[in-house]
């Protein structure tokens, strides 16, 4: 980029799913940023396509990334704004997290991932809030995932989406 060019920031809407099993464990996927090599654990989800709602994007992305099919999500409980570089592009991502409690741990299958997603996403794993809080060398997005999960599952659901930036 020349001195006269300004870097464009892409504003991206995203829907994410907090899949929680009967034991209170959260399904997370390791993601490696191709620009930095940094690995961080995220909830299933991704960008909203034209004509989709956040909920529709979250359901679609959950199915694509994990093979888990849900027809309806629970409430929108968290919101987050994340600014990051990905493949040389700066994104200003606005995320909505929806709660999805499952009666039993569903089988997770990455067979619907794109080639790019296979390169950056690892094997999904179920995490308890305690395990997240104890994993001091592991990065989570959002950062305080353990405390946020503990608060979400420890009492009544929030009346509106909580900022978890």
Tab-separated table of N, CA, C and O in Angstrom, residues 10 22 26 37 67 73 76-77 88 95-96 114 122 127 131 138 151 153 156-158:
chain	number	residue	atom	x	y	z
A	10	UNK	N	-13.293	-3.319	6.926
A	10	UNK	CA	-14.556	-3.935	6.543
A	10	UNK	C	-15.387	-4.160	7.799
A	10	UNK	O	-14.942	-4.834	8.729
A	22	UNK	N	-25.649	-30.549	28.848
A	22	UNK	CA	-26.326	-30.644	30.154
A	22	UNK	C	-25.398	-30.450	31.358
A	22	UNK	O	-25.864	-30.094	32.437
A	26	UNK	N	-19.218	-25.852	27.256
A	26	UNK	CA	-19.396	-25.039	26.066
A	26	UNK	C	-18.562	-25.607	24.922
A	26	UNK	O	-17.385	-25.940	25.111
A	37	UNK	N	-0.593	-16.268	13.161
A	37	UNK	CA	-0.313	-17.609	13.668
A	37	UNK	C	-0.887	-17.860	15.051
A	37	UNK	O	-0.823	-18.975	15.560
A	67	UNK	N	-21.603	-29.571	11.938
A	67	UNK	CA	-22.583	-30.578	11.557
A	67	UNK	C	-23.781	-30.622	12.488
A	67	UNK	O	-24.668	-31.459	12.328
A	73	UNK	N	-32.740	-21.103	17.760
A	73	UNK	CA	-31.782	-20.762	18.804
A	73	UNK	C	-32.494	-20.212	20.029
A	73	UNK	O	-33.631	-19.744	19.935
A	76	UNK	N	-30.583	-14.131	22.372
A	76	UNK	CA	-29.353	-13.383	22.118
A	76	UNK	C	-28.898	-12.892	23.488
A	76	UNK	O	-29.579	-12.095	24.132
A	77	UNK	N	-27.740	-13.405	23.975
A	77	UNK	CA	-27.318	-13.118	25.346
A	77	UNK	C	-26.056	-12.258	25.450
A	77	UNK	O	-25.852	-11.595	26.460
A	88	UNK	N	-4.808	-10.146	5.556
A	88	UNK	CA	-4.431	-8.810	5.130
A	88	UNK	C	-5.541	-7.776	5.160
A	88	UNK	O	-5.303	-6.617	4.830
A	95	UNK	N	-20.494	-8.910	16.675
A	95	UNK	CA	-20.966	-10.270	16.916
A	95	UNK	C	-22.162	-10.300	17.863
A	95	UNK	O	-22.195	-9.564	18.859
A	96	UNK	N	-23.089	-11.200	17.549
A	96	UNK	CA	-24.211	-11.517	18.438
A	96	UNK	C	-24.084	-12.997	18.791
A	96	UNK	O	-23.953	-13.841	17.905
A	114	UNK	N	-14.998	-25.366	4.460
A	114	UNK	CA	-14.321	-25.026	3.211
A	114	UNK	C	-12.834	-25.331	3.360
A	114	UNK	O	-12.345	-25.555	4.484
A	122	UNK	N	-9.373	-25.999	14.045
A	122	UNK	CA	-8.966	-27.298	14.574
A	122	UNK	C	-10.165	-28.092	15.059
A	122	UNK	O	-11.318	-27.751	14.779
A	127	UNK	N	-15.690	-27.475	26.765
A	127	UNK	CA	-14.954	-26.852	27.865
A	127	UNK	C	-15.913	-26.481	28.992
A	127	UNK	O	-16.946	-25.848	28.753
A	131	UNK	N	-12.448	-25.213	33.471
A	131	UNK	CA	-11.316	-25.552	32.600
A	131	UNK	C	-10.853	-24.335	31.802
A	131	UNK	O	-9.653	-24.123	31.616
A	138	UNK	N	-3.940	-20.349	27.242
A	138	UNK	CA	-4.829	-20.499	26.088
A	138	UNK	C	-5.593	-19.195	25.900
A	138	UNK	O	-6.007	-18.556	26.864
A	151	UNK	N	-21.168	-16.854	34.712
A	151	UNK	CA	-22.231	-15.885	35.023
A	151	UNK	C	-23.503	-16.207	34.245
A	151	UNK	O	-24.609	-16.128	34.796
A	153	UNK	N	-24.555	-19.121	33.105
A	153	UNK	CA	-25.208	-20.352	33.541
A	153	UNK	C	-25.563	-20.359	35.029
A	153	UNK	O	-26.322	-21.207	35.475
A	156	UNK	N	-30.286	-16.237	36.438
A	156	UNK	CA	-31.277	-16.007	35.387
A	156	UNK	C	-30.592	-15.414	34.150
A	156	UNK	O	-29.553	-14.756	34.252
A	157	UNK	N	-31.183	-15.670	32.990
A	157	UNK	CA	-30.632	-15.113	31.758
A	157	UNK	C	-30.755	-13.602	31.794
A	157	UNK	O	-31.712	-13.059	32.377
A	158	UNK	N	-29.812	-12.894	31.180
A	158	UNK	CA	-29.906	-11.430	31.169
A	158	UNK	C	-31.141	-10.974	30.405
A	158	UNK	O	-31.609	-11.655	29.496
